[in-house]
């Protein structure tokens, strides 16, 4: 339901384009990891993935399950609540592992939250938490890096600014882009796996940022935001264009 809703509604608010690192089948039970800088970016990612035939289980903050209608939809579709800082925090990874082993795709946001900055500009992914690497190690699943840019043009900053952005988007028609990278198998070790995943998402993010004309300063070989840096760089690679679909 979420993927379908995103694919149907997003075109009302802006223009989404999608590229892939390589065409072809995505292995069942893959783990998708995307950069997260706006409350709107899950809609971009879900719409883009639906366009290539992927409707993942989403790992998301447990507070969303308390939202009327949305919470029921999340539970019905088997999405996974993440209860950070509680005794049940590990339940999310266990549920994600079960989903992967059953052949379902899982979408995870490894940064673990949204940035505090208020500007509409995008930046490379912040430090990753270790859950992604632990999930990949436990299941042997390939990890598919996803970079998105432009979501902050739809919603960023405090609540009033986000509302204004959504209300004016049908007139402004902001550009969004999602780049789907090539699946990778993370190396052994939580630290090494986390670093490789973050670097891969940084590369995908740079592709997306370039596509919508966001400035991507040179200087960092990782493509990710580190201490004191908002928008570092990473070498980009060739991609295969695909058309975003809103089919039912």
mmCIF file of C-alpha atoms in Angstrom:
data_model
loop_
_atom_site.group_PDB
_atom_site.id
_atom_site.type_symbol
_atom_site.label_atom_id
_atom_site.label_comp_id
_atom_site.label_asym_id
_atom_site.label_seq_id
_atom_site.Cartn_x
_atom_site.Cartn_y
_atom_site.Cartn_z
ATOM 1 C CA UNK A 1 0.000 0.000 0.000
ATOM 2 C CA UNK A 2 2.734 2.488 0.928
ATOM 3 C CA UNK A 3 4.686 1.927 -2.283
ATOM 4 C CA UNK A 4 1.567 2.258 -4.397
ATOM 5 C CA UNK A 5 0.459 5.424 -2.579
ATOM 6 C CA UNK A 6 3.901 6.983 -3.013
ATOM 7 C CA UNK A 7 3.971 6.184 -6.737
ATOM 8 C CA UNK A 8 0.479 7.605 -7.281
ATOM 9 C CA UNK A 9 0.739 10.742 -5.130
ATOM 10 C CA UNK A 10 4.320 11.894 -5.627
ATOM 11 C CA UNK A 11 3.776 13.118 -9.225
ATOM 12 C CA UNK A 12 1.275 15.627 -7.807
ATOM 13 C CA UNK A 13 4.055 17.322 -5.843
ATOM 14 C CA UNK A 14 7.053 17.264 -8.164
ATOM 15 C CA UNK A 15 9.029 15.520 -10.893
ATOM 16 C CA UNK A 16 10.814 12.284 -10.061
ATOM 17 C CA UNK A 17 13.516 10.716 -12.201
ATOM 18 C CA UNK A 18 15.266 7.436 -11.476
ATOM 19 C CA UNK A 19 18.552 5.870 -12.585
ATOM 20 C CA UNK A 20 20.068 2.454 -11.919
ATOM 21 C CA UNK A 21 23.688 1.414 -11.802
ATOM 22 C CA UNK A 22 22.843 -1.659 -13.845
ATOM 23 C CA UNK A 23 19.662 -3.052 -15.346
ATOM 24 C CA UNK A 24 18.349 -6.514 -14.601
ATOM 25 C CA UNK A 25 16.837 -8.575 -11.808
ATOM 26 C CA UNK A 26 17.366 -7.558 -8.183
ATOM 27 C CA UNK A 27 17.922 -10.679 -6.024
ATOM 28 C CA UNK A 28 15.065 -11.613 -3.686
ATOM 29 C CA UNK A 29 15.742 -10.797 -0.063
ATOM 30 C CA UNK A 30 17.946 -7.788 -0.764
ATOM 31 C CA UNK A 31 18.503 -5.039 1.791
ATOM 32 C CA UNK A 32 18.091 -1.520 0.415
ATOM 33 C CA UNK A 33 19.734 1.336 2.318
ATOM 34 C CA UNK A 34 19.043 4.985 1.517
ATOM 35 C CA UNK A 35 20.225 8.355 2.755
ATOM 36 C CA UNK A 36 17.674 10.110 4.959
ATOM 37 C CA UNK A 37 17.433 13.902 5.137
ATOM 38 C CA UNK A 38 13.700 14.705 4.948
ATOM 39 C CA UNK A 39 10.371 13.357 6.146
ATOM 40 C CA UNK A 40 9.474 13.267 2.448
ATOM 41 C CA UNK A 41 12.326 11.113 1.164
ATOM 42 C CA UNK A 42 10.701 7.713 1.912
ATOM 43 C CA UNK A 43 8.029 8.664 -0.641
ATOM 44 C CA UNK A 44 10.725 9.294 -3.271
ATOM 45 C CA UNK A 45 12.519 6.042 -2.542
ATOM 46 C CA UNK A 46 9.366 3.902 -2.413
ATOM 47 C CA UNK A 47 8.047 5.380 -5.669
ATOM 48 C CA UNK A 48 11.388 4.824 -7.385
ATOM 49 C CA UNK A 49 11.693 1.237 -6.158
ATOM 50 C CA UNK A 50 8.136 0.445 -7.209
ATOM 51 C CA UNK A 51 9.068 1.627 -10.685
ATOM 52 C CA UNK A 52 11.672 -1.163 -10.878
ATOM 53 C CA UNK A 53 9.395 -3.786 -9.391
ATOM 54 C CA UNK A 54 10.474 -3.601 -5.742
ATOM 55 C CA UNK A 55 8.009 -3.113 -2.860
ATOM 56 C CA UNK A 56 10.103 -3.429 0.304
ATOM 57 C CA UNK A 57 9.306 -3.866 3.940
ATOM 58 C CA UNK A 58 10.309 -0.559 5.575
ATOM 59 C CA UNK A 59 12.083 -0.213 8.903
ATOM 60 C CA UNK A 60 10.763 3.020 10.430
ATOM 61 C CA UNK A 61 10.466 4.785 13.761
ATOM 62 C CA UNK A 62 7.850 3.144 15.967
ATOM 63 C CA UNK A 63 6.063 6.458 16.531
ATOM 64 C CA UNK A 64 4.526 6.200 13.066
ATOM 65 C CA UNK A 65 2.492 3.182 14.217
ATOM 66 C CA UNK A 66 0.604 5.552 16.569
ATOM 67 C CA UNK A 67 -0.599 7.730 13.677
ATOM 68 C CA UNK A 68 -4.254 6.953 12.815
ATOM 69 C CA UNK A 69 -4.773 5.174 9.478
ATOM 70 C CA UNK A 70 -1.026 5.182 8.728
ATOM 71 C CA UNK A 71 -0.270 2.969 11.709
ATOM 72 C CA UNK A 72 -2.855 0.402 10.650
ATOM 73 C CA UNK A 73 -1.520 0.409 7.091
ATOM 74 C CA UNK A 74 2.047 -0.100 8.308
ATOM 75 C CA UNK A 75 1.032 -3.023 10.488
ATOM 76 C CA UNK A 76 -1.124 -4.632 7.794
ATOM 77 C CA UNK A 77 1.676 -4.514 5.206
ATOM 78 C CA UNK A 78 4.261 -6.016 7.559
ATOM 79 C CA UNK A 79 6.513 -2.988 7.956
ATOM 80 C CA UNK A 80 8.883 -3.030 10.910
ATOM 81 C CA UNK A 81 8.741 -0.581 13.862
ATOM 82 C CA UNK A 82 12.114 0.457 15.259
ATOM 83 C CA UNK A 83 12.016 1.230 19.002
ATOM 84 C CA UNK A 84 15.366 2.889 19.550
ATOM 85 C CA UNK A 85 16.667 3.212 23.070
ATOM 86 C CA UNK A 86 14.321 0.574 24.496
ATOM 87 C CA UNK A 87 14.653 -3.048 25.559
ATOM 88 C CA UNK A 88 12.840 -3.998 22.342
ATOM 89 C CA UNK A 89 15.287 -2.260 19.994
ATOM 90 C CA UNK A 90 16.758 -5.585 18.844
ATOM 91 C CA UNK A 91 13.312 -6.839 17.798
ATOM 92 C CA UNK A 92 13.466 -4.764 14.631
ATOM 93 C CA UNK A 93 16.627 -6.447 13.357
ATOM 94 C CA UNK A 94 15.218 -9.872 14.143
ATOM 95 C CA UNK A 95 12.022 -9.041 12.221
ATOM 96 C CA UNK A 96 14.049 -7.686 9.317
ATOM 97 C CA UNK A 97 16.153 -10.853 9.212
ATOM 98 C CA UNK A 98 13.000 -12.981 9.076
ATOM 99 C CA UNK A 99 11.661 -10.869 6.203
ATOM 100 C CA UNK A 100 14.920 -11.176 4.246
ATOM 101 C CA UNK A 101 15.100 -14.936 4.772
ATOM 102 C CA UNK A 102 11.525 -15.238 3.481
ATOM 103 C CA UNK A 103 12.582 -13.517 0.255
ATOM 104 C CA UNK A 104 11.161 -10.055 0.957
ATOM 105 C CA UNK A 105 13.166 -6.909 0.336
ATOM 106 C CA UNK A 106 13.860 -4.624 3.301
ATOM 107 C CA UNK A 107 14.467 -0.862 3.250
ATOM 108 C CA UNK A 108 16.569 0.536 6.094
ATOM 109 C CA UNK A 109 17.700 4.060 6.971
ATOM 110 C CA UNK A 110 21.086 3.463 8.546
ATOM 111 C CA UNK A 111 21.622 7.051 9.715
ATOM 112 C CA UNK A 112 18.982 6.451 12.356
ATOM 113 C CA UNK A 113 17.207 9.800 12.122
ATOM 114 C CA UNK A 114 16.943 13.161 10.404
ATOM 115 C CA UNK A 115 19.529 15.977 10.388
ATOM 116 C CA UNK A 116 18.863 19.065 12.488
ATOM 117 C CA UNK A 117 19.680 21.606 9.756
ATOM 118 C CA UNK A 118 16.834 23.701 8.335
ATOM 119 C CA UNK A 119 18.014 24.599 4.823
ATOM 120 C CA UNK A 120 16.522 22.980 1.733
ATOM 121 C CA UNK A 121 19.894 21.884 0.304
ATOM 122 C CA UNK A 122 20.869 18.221 0.451
ATOM 123 C CA UNK A 123 24.049 16.746 1.903
ATOM 124 C CA UNK A 124 25.796 13.405 1.905
ATOM 125 C CA UNK A 125 24.812 10.701 4.394
ATOM 126 C CA UNK A 126 25.797 11.159 8.006
ATOM 127 C CA UNK A 127 27.382 8.468 10.167
ATOM 128 C CA UNK A 128 25.683 5.066 9.892
ATOM 129 C CA UNK A 129 24.531 2.991 12.817
ATOM 130 C CA UNK A 130 25.670 -0.628 12.848
ATOM 131 C CA UNK A 131 22.311 -2.341 12.380
ATOM 132 C CA UNK A 132 22.644 -2.577 8.605
ATOM 133 C CA UNK A 133 26.002 -4.359 8.766
ATOM 134 C CA UNK A 134 24.701 -6.729 11.445
ATOM 135 C CA UNK A 135 21.596 -7.526 9.376
ATOM 136 C CA UNK A 136 23.696 -8.230 6.286
ATOM 137 C CA UNK A 137 26.077 -10.413 8.280
ATOM 138 C CA UNK A 138 23.244 -12.387 9.846
ATOM 139 C CA UNK A 139 21.463 -13.072 6.551
ATOM 140 C CA UNK A 140 24.163 -12.905 3.874
ATOM 141 C CA UNK A 141 21.853 -10.593 1.931
ATOM 142 C CA UNK A 142 23.191 -8.278 -0.773
ATOM 143 C CA UNK A 143 22.961 -4.585 0.095
ATOM 144 C CA UNK A 144 21.609 -2.179 -2.524
ATOM 145 C CA UNK A 145 22.712 1.445 -1.974
ATOM 146 C CA UNK A 146 20.131 4.106 -2.814
ATOM 147 C CA UNK A 147 20.777 7.828 -3.075
ATOM 148 C CA UNK A 148 18.004 10.411 -3.167
ATOM 149 C CA UNK A 149 18.133 14.165 -3.627
ATOM 150 C CA UNK A 150 15.479 16.851 -3.784
ATOM 151 C CA UNK A 151 13.242 15.655 -0.958
ATOM 152 C CA UNK A 152 14.195 18.689 1.128
ATOM 153 C CA UNK A 153 12.756 20.877 -1.619
ATOM 154 C CA UNK A 154 9.429 19.348 -0.670
ATOM 155 C CA UNK A 155 9.800 19.266 3.125
ATOM 156 C CA UNK A 156 12.603 20.557 5.354
ATOM 157 C CA UNK A 157 13.063 22.520 8.553
ATOM 158 C CA UNK A 158 10.398 23.162 11.242
ATOM 159 C CA UNK A 159 6.813 21.945 10.891
ATOM 160 C CA UNK A 160 5.463 25.239 9.534
ATOM 161 C CA UNK A 161 8.097 25.314 6.795
ATOM 162 C CA UNK A 162 7.429 21.688 5.910
ATOM 163 C CA UNK A 163 3.700 22.378 5.580
ATOM 164 C CA UNK A 164 4.357 25.402 3.384
ATOM 165 C CA UNK A 165 6.652 23.321 1.207
ATOM 166 C CA UNK A 166 4.044 20.619 0.696
ATOM 167 C CA UNK A 167 1.251 23.117 -0.020
ATOM 168 C CA UNK A 168 3.284 25.023 -2.610
ATOM 169 C CA UNK A 169 4.935 22.014 -4.254
ATOM 170 C CA UNK A 170 2.156 21.415 -6.838
ATOM 171 C CA UNK A 171 2.887 24.903 -8.173
ATOM 172 C CA UNK A 172 6.676 24.856 -7.788
ATOM 173 C CA UNK A 173 7.050 21.310 -9.223
ATOM 174 C CA UNK A 174 10.449 20.604 -7.572
ATOM 175 C CA UNK A 175 12.787 18.037 -9.124
ATOM 176 C CA UNK A 176 13.578 14.806 -7.295
ATOM 177 C CA UNK A 177 16.000 12.076 -8.254
ATOM 178 C CA UNK A 178 16.718 8.588 -6.943
ATOM 179 C CA UNK A 179 19.782 6.602 -7.974
ATOM 180 C CA UNK A 180 19.808 2.842 -7.313
ATOM 181 C CA UNK A 181 23.328 1.491 -7.028
ATOM 182 C CA UNK A 182 24.756 -1.917 -7.809
ATOM 183 C CA UNK A 183 24.162 -4.591 -5.114
ATOM 184 C CA UNK A 184 27.198 -5.213 -2.911
ATOM 185 C CA UNK A 185 28.112 -7.849 -0.342
ATOM 186 C CA UNK A 186 29.502 -6.165 2.746
ATOM 187 C CA UNK A 187 32.852 -7.339 4.126
ATOM 188 C CA UNK A 188 33.080 -9.207 7.408
ATOM 189 C CA UNK A 189 33.195 -7.097 10.548
ATOM 190 C CA UNK A 190 30.646 -4.551 11.710
ATOM 191 C CA UNK A 191 32.941 -1.539 11.341
ATOM 192 C CA UNK A 192 34.180 -2.510 7.881
ATOM 193 C CA UNK A 193 30.698 -3.373 6.644
ATOM 194 C CA UNK A 194 29.266 -0.117 7.958
ATOM 195 C CA UNK A 195 32.019 1.911 6.276
ATOM 196 C CA UNK A 196 31.556 0.202 2.902
ATOM 197 C CA UNK A 197 27.781 0.650 3.025
ATOM 198 C CA UNK A 198 28.058 4.332 3.885
ATOM 199 C CA UNK A 199 30.555 4.891 1.096
ATOM 200 C CA UNK A 200 28.257 3.163 -1.420
ATOM 201 C CA UNK A 201 25.248 5.241 -0.357
ATOM 202 C CA UNK A 202 27.430 8.349 -0.581
ATOM 203 C CA UNK A 203 28.253 7.486 -4.187
ATOM 204 C CA UNK A 204 24.570 6.937 -5.004
ATOM 205 C CA UNK A 205 23.662 10.205 -3.283
ATOM 206 C CA UNK A 206 26.175 12.098 -5.391
ATOM 207 C CA UNK A 207 24.605 10.709 -8.564
ATOM 208 C CA UNK A 208 21.201 11.890 -7.359
ATOM 209 C CA UNK A 209 22.470 15.314 -6.299
ATOM 210 C CA UNK A 210 24.154 15.838 -9.673
ATOM 211 C CA UNK A 211 20.903 14.914 -11.441
ATOM 212 C CA UNK A 212 18.900 17.676 -9.717
ATOM 213 C CA UNK A 213 21.657 20.277 -9.823
ATOM 214 C CA UNK A 214 22.562 20.231 -6.135
ATOM 215 C CA UNK A 215 26.125 21.441 -5.445
ATOM 216 C CA UNK A 216 28.452 18.634 -4.406
ATOM 217 C CA UNK A 217 31.732 20.140 -3.126
ATOM 218 C CA UNK A 218 34.911 18.187 -3.760
ATOM 219 C CA UNK A 219 37.157 17.240 -0.906
ATOM 220 C CA UNK A 220 36.123 13.963 0.685
ATOM 221 C CA UNK A 221 36.821 10.615 -0.981
ATOM 222 C CA UNK A 222 33.942 8.965 0.893
ATOM 223 C CA UNK A 223 31.054 10.994 -0.486
ATOM 224 C CA UNK A 224 29.640 11.308 3.039
ATOM 225 C CA UNK A 225 29.211 14.088 5.545
ATOM 226 C CA UNK A 226 31.749 13.904 8.343
ATOM 227 C CA UNK A 227 32.325 16.167 11.315
ATOM 228 C CA UNK A 228 32.187 19.740 10.125
ATOM 229 C CA UNK A 229 31.201 18.732 6.591
ATOM 230 C CA UNK A 230 27.758 18.853 5.015
ATOM 231 C CA UNK A 231 28.333 17.955 1.367
ATOM 232 C CA UNK A 232 31.395 15.878 0.503
ATOM 233 C CA UNK A 233 32.183 14.081 -2.713
ATOM 234 C CA UNK A 234 32.583 10.655 -4.185
ATOM 235 C CA UNK A 235 33.541 9.469 -7.642
ATOM 236 C CA UNK A 236 30.430 8.773 -9.704
ATOM 237 C CA UNK A 237 29.895 5.978 -12.199
ATOM 238 C CA UNK A 238 27.813 5.261 -15.282
ATOM 239 C CA UNK A 239 24.128 4.553 -14.810
ATOM 240 C CA UNK A 240 21.187 3.150 -16.702
ATOM 241 C CA UNK A 241 18.121 5.412 -16.877
ATOM 242 C CA UNK A 242 14.691 4.037 -16.051
ATOM 243 C CA UNK A 243 11.305 5.704 -16.013
ATOM 244 C CA UNK A 244 9.517 6.104 -12.703
ATOM 245 C CA UNK A 245 6.168 4.300 -12.780
ATOM 246 C CA UNK A 246 2.928 4.999 -10.945
ATOM 247 C CA UNK A 247 1.144 1.857 -11.935
ATOM 248 C CA UNK A 248 -1.407 0.372 -9.574
#
